């Protein structure tokens, strides 16, 4: 059989694209009225978007400024936009202050347990809802989705009671910190949507290739739905790391403080050192920033999945 | 190596009958094309062979084995999908290797066992070389052209050396030029592999050019099975007559007339001689059909007003109006073409006039 790599055609396309670009480039400087109007319109958009970004970035910038500045001189100067007598070691001091380091450790374990469990349970449940046929499937899915409507406050007291009654769980333990969050309707819903986007032909091809349910799930469905699963990991990490109400309800000793509780204690007990509260808040947000940077590419693809024909 | 046999196979989806009492024998090493319009049940028939759809009634055999209740993965078949169904996250190498991962294969005439990584790699390389993919093994499907993806899909099917290849409109996503080229390559591949090919398409050109035999299906029912030339020359009914051939056969309503030993059809004021039909009665309503290349312009015959002349370079098509129906005549390009509005008289060799029962649509002569 003849080998046909279509290389000439690809080359041609590439050349056309370059030509088009060059033509557009030359039109930009030709000074025609239509081009100038487009540039004015673009400039307007950029100014608008820059203003919006400043609005979003302002509180973050001010948190950094207040963290670095020495509190009293900063207030004396009239709280300017730039730092006053900076203390660069403030972040390290915030991290090593009291039980912040330990709280980081507790939060990290709790978050890891929650994220791993949520991804596992959501992927398996989503697979069943997306690919299997069983009695009462629709009704069960509606019930699962209905739990999305319940805020944590509704189930809080019942859950705390359960934790206190079941000996294995008990207060001050990783089990009790993570138990109510091991499965989530949001994850099931989101990943199911991702799986529904897996073409039927891929399922058929996997069947013919001899992959069973587990083979198809891990070899095909999960990799194909990876962007959505990645965005779910970010969302799951964010909500687990930022939890405050639940850890507060099931911890009694300060050695089991999570980051958010420790942060609250730092900012309420160190009123004389205002800046250390700000610095602790920044340190507490660093893991989230790291996760966002790692998953950024997937996150954008996941959130726009289905919206943009790819 | 083995053939496939449908014995009274029916497939229902709720109330809808997709395949209706299909009986068809596909011989070992045959290139059988299932041809029909969209939604006629040809793909369902193919999916039943693959084991992707259950058989509602009847018996389906692959080789000597009744496969009605055998899982898709345990049937010795491979399938090429219309969309190619390549795994988008895997490289070409992994895609081609995937059918080898879960199954046991007989190696060196020994008992079947799972292949080792080396054995799999060897088979993948062979399949890739057969289809000219050796340089593309580390690319992902997204970085390939349509034609290359189609080759990867073919490589994935040949790598497991199945008894039967199933192909569901594999050329429909290619451009016209590449399609023509791939048709030739598929016939060549069939010859080299010497295996049963079952190929589904709605494109009669693909069917005519590649098939050893064609099975024409409409509304879930088998209309005719035969070699391409036989189906073209002796369509079993009006549907096949109109479906096969491009431009399609011209068909017109008429009355059959038997005058002594002479058989004729009466269409409007004109009488045309036809070859003797076995069963038609004098005065019976019929449809008669003539292929565009068998209509000739004569001094006397069926009056036809020229509506348009289509020049194709090597030939021309005259689109005419006969008693309100469109009739196409295929002519060589010699001489000046008739002008639109001109009235021609058409005749045809009686042996080339096909006669169909107006009620049952079945062939009469």
Coordinates of N, CA and C in Angstrom, one line a residue, chain B residues 108-238:
Chain B
X108 N 2.8 -19.2 17.7 CA 3.6 -20.3 17.2 C 2.8 -21.6 17.3
X109 N 1.5 -21.6 17.0 CA 0.7 -22.8 17.0 C 0.5 -23.4 18.4
X110 N 0.9 -22.7 19.4 CA 0.8 -23.2 20.8 C -0.6 -22.8 21.3
X111 N -0.8 -23.0 22.6 CA -2.1 -22.7 23.2 C -2.2 -21.1 23.3
X112 N -3.4 -20.6 23.2 CA -3.6 -19.1 23.2 C -3.1 -18.6 24.6
X113 N -2.4 -17.5 24.5 CA -2.0 -16.8 25.7 C -1.9 -15.3 25.4
X114 N -1.7 -14.5 26.5 CA -1.6 -13.0 26.2 C -0.2 -12.8 25.7
X115 N -0.1 -11.8 24.8 CA 1.2 -11.5 24.2 C 2.1 -10.7 25.1
X116 N 3.4 -10.9 25.0 CA 4.3 -10.1 25.7 C 4.5 -8.8 25.1
X117 N 5.1 -7.8 25.8 CA 5.3 -6.5 25.3 C 6.0 -6.5 24.0
X118 N 7.0 -7.4 23.9 CA 7.8 -7.5 22.6 C 7.0 -8.0 21.5
X119 N 6.2 -9.0 21.7 CA 5.3 -9.6 20.7 C 4.3 -8.5 20.2
X120 N 3.8 -7.8 21.2 CA 2.8 -6.8 20.8 C 3.4 -5.7 19.9
X121 N 4.6 -5.3 20.3 CA 5.3 -4.2 19.6 C 5.6 -4.7 18.1
X122 N 6.0 -6.0 18.0 CA 6.3 -6.5 16.7 C 5.0 -6.5 15.8
X123 N 3.9 -6.9 16.4 CA 2.6 -6.9 15.6 C 2.2 -5.4 15.3
X124 N 2.4 -4.5 16.2 CA 2.0 -3.1 15.9 C 2.9 -2.6 14.8
X125 N 4.2 -2.9 14.8 CA 5.1 -2.4 13.7 C 4.7 -3.0 12.4
X126 N 4.3 -4.3 12.4 CA 3.9 -4.9 11.1 C 2.6 -4.2 10.6
X127 N 1.6 -4.0 11.5 CA 0.4 -3.4 11.0 C 0.7 -2.0 10.5
X128 N 1.5 -1.3 11.2 CA 1.8 0.1 10.9 C 2.5 0.1 9.5
X129 N 3.4 -0.8 9.3 CA 4.2 -0.9 8.0 C 3.2 -1.2 6.9
X130 N 2.3 -2.1 7.1 CA 1.3 -2.4 6.1 C 0.6 -1.2 5.6
X131 N 0.3 -0.3 6.5 CA -0.6 0.8 6.2 C 0.2 2.1 6.1
X132 N 1.6 2.0 6.0 CA 2.4 3.2 5.8 C 2.3 4.2 7.0
X133 N 2.3 3.6 8.2 CA 2.2 4.5 9.4 C 3.4 4.5 10.2
X134 N 4.5 3.8 9.8 CA 5.7 3.6 10.6 C 6.2 4.9 11.2
X135 N 6.1 6.0 10.4 CA 6.7 7.2 10.9 C 5.8 8.0 11.9
X136 N 4.6 7.5 12.0 CA 3.6 8.3 12.8 C 3.3 7.7 14.1
X137 N 4.0 6.6 14.5 CA 3.6 5.8 15.7 C 3.5 6.6 17.0
X138 N 4.4 7.7 17.1 CA 4.4 8.4 18.3 C 3.5 9.6 18.3
X139 N 2.7 9.8 17.3 CA 1.8 11.0 17.2 C 0.5 10.6 17.8
X140 N -0.2 11.6 18.2 CA -1.6 11.4 18.7 C -2.6 11.7 17.6
X141 N -3.8 11.1 17.6 CA -4.7 11.2 16.5 C -5.0 12.7 16.2
X142 N -5.0 13.6 17.2 CA -5.2 15.0 16.9 C -4.2 15.6 15.9
X143 N -3.0 15.0 15.8 CA -2.0 15.6 15.0 C -2.0 14.9 13.6
X144 N -3.0 14.1 13.3 CA -3.0 13.4 12.0 C -4.1 14.0 11.1
X145 N -3.9 13.8 9.8 CA -5.0 14.2 8.8 C -6.0 13.1 8.8
X146 N -7.2 13.4 8.2 CA -8.3 12.5 8.1 C -7.9 11.2 7.5
X147 N -7.1 11.2 6.4 CA -6.7 10.0 5.8 C -5.8 9.1 6.7
X148 N -4.9 9.8 7.4 CA -4.0 9.1 8.3 C -4.8 8.5 9.5
X149 N -5.7 9.2 10.0 CA -6.6 8.6 11.1 C -7.3 7.4 10.6
X150 N -7.7 7.5 9.4 CA -8.5 6.3 8.8 C -7.5 5.1 8.7
X151 N -6.3 5.4 8.4 CA -5.3 4.3 8.3 C -5.0 3.7 9.7
X152 N -5.0 4.6 10.7 CA -4.7 4.1 12.1 C -5.9 3.2 12.5
X153 N -7.1 3.6 12.1 CA -8.3 2.8 12.4 C -8.2 1.4 11.7
X154 N -7.7 1.4 10.5 CA -7.5 0.1 9.8 C -6.4 -0.7 10.4
X155 N -5.3 0.0 10.8 CA -4.2 -0.7 11.4 C -4.7 -1.4 12.7
X156 N -5.5 -0.7 13.5 CA -6.0 -1.2 14.8 C -6.8 -2.4 14.5
X157 N -7.5 -2.5 13.3 CA -8.3 -3.7 13.1 C -7.5 -4.8 12.5
X158 N -6.4 -4.5 11.8 CA -5.7 -5.7 11.2 C -4.7 -6.3 12.2
X159 N -4.4 -5.5 13.2 CA -3.3 -5.9 14.2 C -3.7 -7.2 14.9
X160 N -5.0 -7.4 15.1 CA -5.4 -8.6 15.8 C -5.7 -9.8 14.9
X161 N -5.5 -9.6 13.6 CA -5.7 -10.7 12.6 C -7.1 -11.4 12.8
X162 N -8.2 -10.7 12.7 CA -9.5 -11.3 12.9 C -10.0 -12.2 11.8
X163 N -11.0 -13.0 12.0 CA -11.6 -13.8 11.0 C -12.4 -12.9 10.0
X164 N -13.0 -11.9 10.6 CA -14.0 -11.0 9.8 C -13.7 -9.6 10.1
X165 N -13.6 -8.8 9.0 CA -13.4 -7.3 9.2 C -14.8 -6.7 9.0
X166 N -15.2 -5.8 9.8 CA -16.4 -5.0 9.7 C -16.0 -3.6 9.5
X167 N -16.6 -3.0 8.5 CA -16.3 -1.5 8.2 C -17.6 -0.8 8.0
X168 N -17.8 0.3 8.8 CA -19.0 1.1 8.8 C -18.7 2.4 8.1
X169 N -19.0 2.5 6.9 CA -18.7 3.7 6.1 C -17.4 4.4 6.4
X170 N -16.3 3.6 6.3 CA -15.0 4.2 6.7 C -14.5 5.3 5.8
X171 N -15.0 5.5 4.6 CA -14.5 6.5 3.8 C -15.3 7.8 3.7
X172 N -16.4 7.8 4.5 CA -17.3 8.9 4.3 C -16.8 10.3 4.8
X173 N -15.8 10.2 5.7 CA -15.2 11.5 6.1 C -14.0 12.0 5.3
X174 N -13.7 11.3 4.2 CA -12.5 11.7 3.4 C -13.0 12.5 2.2
X175 N -12.1 13.3 1.7 CA -12.4 14.1 0.5 C -12.4 13.2 -0.7
X176 N -13.1 13.7 -1.8 CA -13.4 12.8 -2.9 C -12.1 12.1 -3.5
X177 N -11.0 12.9 -3.6 CA -9.8 12.3 -4.2 C -9.3 11.2 -3.3
X178 N -9.2 11.5 -2.0 CA -8.6 10.5 -1.1 C -9.5 9.3 -1.0
X179 N -10.8 9.5 -1.2 CA -11.7 8.4 -1.1 C -11.5 7.4 -2.2
X180 N -11.3 8.0 -3.4 CA -11.1 7.2 -4.6 C -9.8 6.4 -4.4
X181 N -8.8 7.0 -3.9 CA -7.5 6.4 -3.7 C -7.6 5.2 -2.7
X182 N -8.3 5.5 -1.6 CA -8.4 4.5 -0.5 C -9.3 3.3 -0.9
X183 N -10.2 3.6 -1.8 CA -11.0 2.4 -2.3 C -10.1 1.4 -2.9
X184 N -9.2 1.9 -3.8 CA -8.3 1.0 -4.4 C -7.4 0.2 -3.4
X185 N -7.0 1.0 -2.4 CA -6.1 0.4 -1.3 C -6.9 -0.6 -0.5
X186 N -8.1 -0.4 -0.3 CA -8.9 -1.4 0.5 C -9.1 -2.7 -0.2
X187 N -9.3 -2.6 -1.5 CA -9.4 -3.8 -2.4 C -8.1 -4.6 -2.3
X188 N -7.0 -3.8 -2.4 CA -5.7 -4.4 -2.3 C -5.4 -5.1 -1.0
X189 N -5.9 -4.4 0.1 CA -5.7 -4.9 1.4 C -6.6 -6.2 1.6
X190 N -7.7 -6.2 1.0 CA -8.6 -7.4 1.1 C -7.9 -8.6 0.4
X191 N -7.3 -8.3 -0.7 CA -6.6 -9.4 -1.5 C -5.5 -9.9 -0.7
X192 N -4.7 -9.0 -0.1 CA -3.5 -9.4 0.7 C -3.9 -10.2 1.9
X193 N -4.9 -9.7 2.6 CA -5.2 -10.4 3.9 C -6.1 -11.7 3.7
X194 N -6.7 -11.8 2.5 CA -7.6 -12.9 2.2 C -8.5 -13.3 3.4
X195 N -9.2 -12.3 3.8 CA -10.2 -12.5 4.9 C -11.5 -11.9 4.5
X196 N -12.6 -12.3 5.2 CA -13.9 -11.8 4.9 C -14.0 -10.3 5.3
X197 N -14.5 -9.5 4.4 CA -14.7 -8.1 4.6 C -16.2 -7.9 4.5
X198 N -16.8 -7.2 5.5 CA -18.2 -6.8 5.4 C -18.2 -5.3 5.6
X199 N -18.7 -4.6 4.5 CA -18.5 -3.2 4.4 C -19.9 -2.5 4.2
X200 N -20.2 -1.6 5.1 CA -21.5 -0.9 5.0 C -21.3 0.5 4.4
X201 N -22.1 0.8 3.4 CA -22.1 2.1 2.8 C -23.4 2.5 2.2
X202 N -23.6 3.8 2.0 CA -24.8 4.3 1.3 C -24.4 4.7 -0.1
X203 N -23.0 4.6 -0.4 CA -22.5 5.1 -1.6 C -22.4 4.0 -2.7
X204 N -23.2 4.0 -3.7 CA -23.2 2.9 -4.6 C -22.0 2.8 -5.4
X205 N -21.2 3.9 -5.5 CA -19.9 3.9 -6.3 C -19.0 3.0 -5.5
X206 N -18.9 3.2 -4.2 CA -18.0 2.4 -3.3 C -18.4 0.9 -3.5
X207 N -19.8 0.7 -3.4 CA -20.2 -0.7 -3.5 C -19.8 -1.3 -4.9
X208 N -20.1 -0.6 -5.9 CA -19.8 -1.2 -7.3 C -18.3 -1.4 -7.5
X209 N -17.5 -0.5 -6.9 CA -16.0 -0.6 -7.2 C -15.3 -1.6 -6.4
X210 N -15.8 -1.9 -5.1 CA -15.0 -2.8 -4.2 C -15.6 -4.1 -4.0
X211 N -16.9 -4.3 -4.1 CA -17.6 -5.5 -3.6 C -17.3 -6.7 -4.5
X212 N -17.2 -7.9 -3.9 CA -17.3 -9.2 -4.6 C -18.8 -9.3 -4.9
X213 N -19.6 -9.1 -3.8 CA -21.1 -9.1 -4.0 C -21.7 -7.9 -3.2
X214 N -22.8 -7.5 -3.6 CA -23.5 -6.4 -2.9 C -24.8 -6.9 -2.4
X215 N -25.2 -6.5 -1.2 CA -26.5 -6.8 -0.6 C -27.2 -5.5 -0.4
X216 N -28.3 -5.3 -1.2 CA -29.0 -4.0 -1.1 C -30.2 -4.2 -0.1
X217 N -30.2 -3.2 0.9 CA -31.2 -3.3 1.9 C -32.0 -2.0 1.9
X218 N -33.3 -2.2 2.1 CA -34.1 -1.0 2.3 C -35.2 -1.3 3.3
X219 N -35.4 -0.4 4.2 CA -36.4 -0.5 5.3 C -36.2 -1.8 6.1
X220 N -35.0 -2.2 6.3 CA -34.7 -3.4 7.1 C -34.8 -4.7 6.3
X221 N -35.2 -4.6 5.0 CA -35.4 -5.8 4.3 C -34.4 -5.9 3.2
X222 N -33.9 -7.2 2.9 CA -32.9 -7.4 1.9 C -33.7 -7.3 0.5
X223 N -33.2 -6.5 -0.4 CA -33.8 -6.4 -1.7 C -33.2 -7.3 -2.7
X224 N -31.9 -7.4 -2.7 CA -31.2 -8.2 -3.7 C -29.8 -8.4 -3.3
X225 N -29.2 -9.6 -3.7 CA -27.8 -9.9 -3.4 C -27.2 -10.3 -4.7
X226 N -26.1 -9.8 -5.1 CA -25.5 -10.3 -6.3 C -24.2 -9.6 -6.6
X227 N -23.5 -10.1 -7.7 CA -22.2 -9.4 -8.1 C -22.6 -8.0 -8.6
X228 N -21.7 -7.0 -8.5 CA -22.1 -5.7 -8.9 C -22.7 -5.6 -10.3
X229 N -22.1 -6.3 -11.2 CA -22.5 -6.2 -12.6 C -23.9 -6.8 -12.8
X230 N -24.2 -7.9 -12.0 CA -25.5 -8.5 -12.1 C -26.6 -7.6 -11.6
X231 N -26.2 -7.0 -10.4 CA -27.2 -6.1 -9.8 C -27.5 -4.9 -10.7
X232 N -26.5 -4.5 -11.4 CA -26.6 -3.3 -12.3 C -27.5 -3.7 -13.5
X233 N -27.2 -4.9 -14.0 CA -27.8 -5.3 -15.3 C -29.2 -5.9 -15.1
X234 N -29.4 -6.5 -14.0 CA -30.7 -7.1 -13.8 C -31.2 -6.8 -12.4
X235 N -31.6 -5.5 -12.1 CA -32.1 -5.2 -10.8 C -33.4 -6.0 -10.5
X236 N -33.5 -6.5 -9.2 CA -34.6 -7.4 -8.9 C -35.9 -6.6 -8.7
X237 N -35.8 -5.3 -8.4 CA -37.1 -4.6 -8.3 C -36.8 -3.1 -8.5
X238 N -37.8 -2.3 -8.5 CA -37.8 -0.9 -8.8 C -36.8 -0.1 -7.9

